[in-house]
Amino acid sequence: MGVILSVHQAQKSIGARVLFQNLTFGLQSGDRVGLVGPNGSGKSSLMKCLASLDHLQSGKITWSQSIRVSYVPQNPTFSSGQTVREFLVGREELEMDQEVMAWELFSKFEVPITDFEQNYAEFSGGEQKKIQIIRAFLQKPDVLLMDEPTNHLDVESIMLFEEFLSSKRDLTFLIISHDRLFLQNTVQEVMDLDARYKDGYIRVRGGYAEYLEQSREVFRVQNLTQQKLENNLRWEMAWLRRGAQARQTKQNARKEATHALAEEVDLLNELNRQKKIRLDLKSQDHMPKKLLEIEKLSLVRGERVFFENLNLVISGQTRMGLLGRNGCGKSTLIKALLDEKDQEHLIRHGKIKRYEDLTASYFEQQRALLDPNKTLLQHICPDGDYVFVHGSPVFGRSYLDRFRFRRDQHELKVKELSGGEQNRLLLALLMTQKTQLLILDEPTNDLDFETLETLKQSLQDYEGAVILVTHDRAFMDEVCDELLYFPEEATGSHELIRFASFLQWQDWKKGISTESLSNNQKKTTSGASSSPKAKLSFKEQREYETIEGIILEKESQLTALQKEMESSEVASDSSRLTNITQTLAELESEIEKLYLRWQELEAKVKPKA
């Protein structure tokens, strides 16, 4: 495997703040690397520099020649009124092979699209993220750079994406993610960008589990080294204070060595300092047995039935996760629980009984509570220098310190913060409230591992009820002891299903898939002639109409290359011969896949008698 990327002595700053410096690493063809690190450590900035969308203050980034790089940003930017086609390929028309690939990926990622001229803005956040990922693959990249690609995706879409990445064995990618299970299932290396390491980062072979073990070992060794050097420094300082007699040159040399030792101890002390976030969730002093009681509740919008006949009791001990596809009704249920009047037009029948003095706090994933043009201090202390935390005044700057915000950040506007830092600010606001019910909608987005661990511990210690929506499967399993699953419309069932854990749901889901596959096989073998003629979907019809032309074009390219190979000029040029041979192999593989797909579509159009 050859080196395709070399980063040497890279440094990036924002104003006076250094994100990373002296950063040196490389990528080889076939590397599958997860990029992690504390919020604000410069991961997204580094990714943009690698994608040539930003520049370093110093250092060098070198890509191998002819390497195609595709970049999936954390949040896509698009123009008002932009169509899906324009988002995918700009003002140009899609080429035939791009169109076929697009429809195939739309189908695989379950994007509900019927036409390339649909308005991109009309799709949900999760669907937009999928189209964004598809755009990257249409560019046929050698290297894929992705910044938090699982944000806004539901759990089932993430699992589909994991399977898809696993099937792309030749793809090289660098992914920013803090989804531990996603990292464990997709990457072969983890690179942790953190100024607390002596080199500014560590790189560990393996998934998240191997990275966690190795990072702990690195910090353990750094702490032991610090203790040893501190002991040495005490001896040397004692020697200097005694004014020990020695030759002047020898004494001066020892003084210089002691000063160097003191500098190294100071560096290790700074590196090893743990700046942990402090979360202190407070519940109300009085906690009734029942906070909410739901009886035979049905929520419907037009002809769309979200769910029916829901019976549920929320008590102070409730730890419930809501699980289901994007758009299945999770947020609709949350809003109904918070304010029945606001959602009464959706409630077909049933009722919600609330404890008379119920106090609830809502963490909303769109961060609507944050004003992008206000500073951190203006959010925390809108009327002075102090914030009241559970009835006690706390100096605003000291309160922000608890959430790992540096003093030079306190006057920053919210729009200048990273996504993870904005979520930390939302958590800081949440901590100022006494509440009996916490409803958290995707609180884990963009949060680093340390903040996730602290949030998990705080929720476990919290004495009120928790209702959680998150795509982080590991976090959900650690916090919740009950899951409420919204089944897909295709199942025909509108009743929510309860599970004790994510693993139990996953086993059930696998069982349903296996049963469905078995039933399909039975139908096929029991006599296809009696079944109605299969129909192509709109996407498949478009694919079927274009696939023959694409095969002919690929075969023409194959014939031309075979003739070129036979020429004496190519035969005497080993490098050119190698390139043509490799291209031939790739074309033959593509043509074989296209023929297989054509046969699948033909079988639907013309089923055997």
mmCIF file of N, CA, C and O in Angstrom, residues 6 14 24 38 42 69 108 176 184 198 259 269 278 344 351 366 379 404 427-428 450 461 482 540 544 558 570 588:
data_model
loop_
_atom_site.group_PDB
_atom_site.id
_atom_site.type_symbol
_atom_site.label_atom_id
_atom_site.label_comp_id
_atom_site.label_asym_id
_atom_site.label_seq_id
_atom_site.Cartn_x
_atom_site.Cartn_y
_atom_site.Cartn_z
ATOM 1 N N SER A 6 0.270 13.014 2.853
ATOM 2 C CA SER A 6 1.325 13.332 3.806
ATOM 3 C C SER A 6 1.037 14.709 4.411
ATOM 4 O O SER A 6 0.895 15.689 3.685
ATOM 5 N N ILE A 14 -7.218 29.849 15.213
ATOM 6 C CA ILE A 14 -8.343 30.767 15.040
ATOM 7 C C ILE A 14 -8.063 31.962 15.926
ATOM 8 O O ILE A 14 -8.129 31.859 17.163
ATOM 9 N N THR A 24 2.003 15.929 12.299
ATOM 10 C CA THR A 24 2.590 15.174 11.187
ATOM 11 C C THR A 24 2.017 13.762 11.163
ATOM 12 O O THR A 24 2.102 13.038 12.153
ATOM 13 N N PRO A 38 -11.348 16.100 21.648
ATOM 14 C CA PRO A 38 -12.225 17.011 22.384
ATOM 15 C C PRO A 38 -12.860 18.043 21.462
ATOM 16 O O PRO A 38 -12.296 18.390 20.421
ATOM 17 N N GLY A 42 -9.980 21.082 16.748
ATOM 18 C CA GLY A 42 -9.585 21.387 15.371
ATOM 19 C C GLY A 42 -9.857 20.283 14.380
ATOM 20 O O GLY A 42 -9.347 20.319 13.251
ATOM 21 N N VAL A 69 -10.669 13.105 -4.167
ATOM 22 C CA VAL A 69 -11.075 13.261 -2.772
ATOM 23 C C VAL A 69 -12.489 13.846 -2.720
ATOM 24 O O VAL A 69 -12.764 14.864 -3.351
ATOM 25 N N LYS A 108 -30.876 2.064 -1.831
ATOM 26 C CA LYS A 108 -30.131 1.419 -0.740
ATOM 27 C C LYS A 108 -30.271 2.196 0.560
ATOM 28 O O LYS A 108 -30.454 1.623 1.637
ATOM 29 N N ILE A 176 -14.797 11.827 10.963
ATOM 30 C CA ILE A 176 -14.958 12.403 12.296
ATOM 31 C C ILE A 176 -16.255 11.840 12.874
ATOM 32 O O ILE A 176 -17.315 11.963 12.273
ATOM 33 N N GLN A 184 -16.579 1.420 16.103
ATOM 34 C CA GLN A 184 -16.185 0.029 16.312
ATOM 35 C C GLN A 184 -16.528 -0.831 15.102
ATOM 36 O O GLN A 184 -15.795 -1.768 14.761
ATOM 37 N N LYS A 198 1.749 14.386 23.917
ATOM 38 C CA LYS A 198 3.009 15.096 23.645
ATOM 39 C C LYS A 198 3.165 15.420 22.167
ATOM 40 O O LYS A 198 3.712 16.453 21.793
ATOM 41 N N HIS A 259 16.760 23.670 35.029
ATOM 42 C CA HIS A 259 15.763 24.545 34.409
ATOM 43 C C HIS A 259 15.022 23.816 33.288
ATOM 44 O O HIS A 259 13.800 23.945 33.148
ATOM 45 N N ASN A 269 2.641 18.616 33.322
ATOM 46 C CA ASN A 269 1.570 19.012 34.234
ATOM 47 C C ASN A 269 0.393 19.607 33.464
ATOM 48 O O ASN A 269 -0.777 19.332 33.753
ATOM 49 N N ARG A 278 -18.485 19.670 34.464
ATOM 50 C CA ARG A 278 -19.254 19.394 35.680
ATOM 51 C C ARG A 278 -20.735 19.568 35.375
ATOM 52 O O ARG A 278 -21.192 20.674 35.113
ATOM 53 N N GLU A 344 -53.249 19.262 19.904
ATOM 54 C CA GLU A 344 -54.576 18.670 19.982
ATOM 55 C C GLU A 344 -55.182 18.401 18.602
ATOM 56 O O GLU A 344 -56.028 17.514 18.449
ATOM 57 N N LYS A 351 -56.115 10.427 25.845
ATOM 58 C CA LYS A 351 -55.840 11.621 26.645
ATOM 59 C C LYS A 351 -54.509 11.486 27.385
ATOM 60 O O LYS A 351 -53.976 10.390 27.572
ATOM 61 N N GLN A 366 -32.395 21.177 17.432
ATOM 62 C CA GLN A 366 -32.156 22.282 16.510
ATOM 63 C C GLN A 366 -31.545 23.501 17.208
ATOM 64 O O GLN A 366 -31.266 24.510 16.573
ATOM 65 N N HIS A 379 -26.000 34.562 27.102
ATOM 66 C CA HIS A 379 -26.952 33.465 27.270
ATOM 67 C C HIS A 379 -27.050 33.054 28.739
ATOM 68 O O HIS A 379 -28.150 32.817 29.245
ATOM 69 N N ARG A 404 -15.961 23.591 30.628
ATOM 70 C CA ARG A 404 -14.725 23.589 29.830
ATOM 71 C C ARG A 404 -14.701 24.694 28.767
ATOM 72 O O ARG A 404 -14.117 24.516 27.707
ATOM 73 N N LEU A 427 -26.444 22.430 27.426
ATOM 74 C CA LEU A 427 -26.437 21.662 28.673
ATOM 75 C C LEU A 427 -26.244 22.587 29.866
ATOM 76 O O LEU A 427 -26.856 22.391 30.924
ATOM 77 N N ALA A 428 -25.394 23.609 29.706
ATOM 78 C CA ALA A 428 -25.166 24.577 30.787
ATOM 79 C C ALA A 428 -26.471 25.293 31.139
ATOM 80 O O ALA A 428 -26.775 25.517 32.322
ATOM 81 N N GLU A 450 -15.491 12.588 26.531
ATOM 82 C CA GLU A 450 -15.493 12.954 27.946
ATOM 83 C C GLU A 450 -16.826 13.578 28.355
ATOM 84 O O GLU A 450 -17.370 13.282 29.424
ATOM 85 N N ASP A 461 -27.552 9.482 37.636
ATOM 86 C CA ASP A 461 -27.707 9.958 39.019
ATOM 87 C C ASP A 461 -28.945 10.835 39.208
ATOM 88 O O ASP A 461 -29.357 11.081 40.340
ATOM 89 N N GLU A 482 -35.673 1.014 29.166
ATOM 90 C CA GLU A 482 -36.868 0.681 28.398
ATOM 91 C C GLU A 482 -36.838 1.461 27.089
ATOM 92 O O GLU A 482 -36.476 2.642 27.070
ATOM 93 N N GLU A 540 -36.521 2.226 -10.321
ATOM 94 C CA GLU A 540 -36.045 1.047 -11.046
ATOM 95 C C GLU A 540 -36.361 1.157 -12.539
ATOM 96 O O GLU A 540 -35.584 0.703 -13.381
ATOM 97 N N TYR A 544 -33.751 0.831 -15.415
ATOM 98 C CA TYR A 544 -33.915 -0.200 -16.442
ATOM 99 C C TYR A 544 -33.798 0.404 -17.844
ATOM 100 O O TYR A 544 -33.232 -0.199 -18.763
ATOM 101 N N LEU A 558 -13.930 -0.966 -23.083
ATOM 102 C CA LEU A 558 -13.149 -2.185 -22.875
ATOM 103 C C LEU A 558 -12.474 -2.611 -24.180
ATOM 104 O O LEU A 558 -11.278 -2.958 -24.199
ATOM 105 N N VAL A 570 2.690 0.312 -26.358
ATOM 106 C CA VAL A 570 2.262 0.049 -24.979
ATOM 107 C C VAL A 570 3.016 -1.147 -24.412
ATOM 108 O O VAL A 570 3.407 -1.162 -23.242
ATOM 109 N N GLU A 588 -14.073 -4.634 -16.423
ATOM 110 C CA GLU A 588 -14.692 -5.960 -16.486
ATOM 111 C C GLU A 588 -15.563 -6.211 -15.258
ATOM 112 O O GLU A 588 -16.653 -6.784 -15.357
#
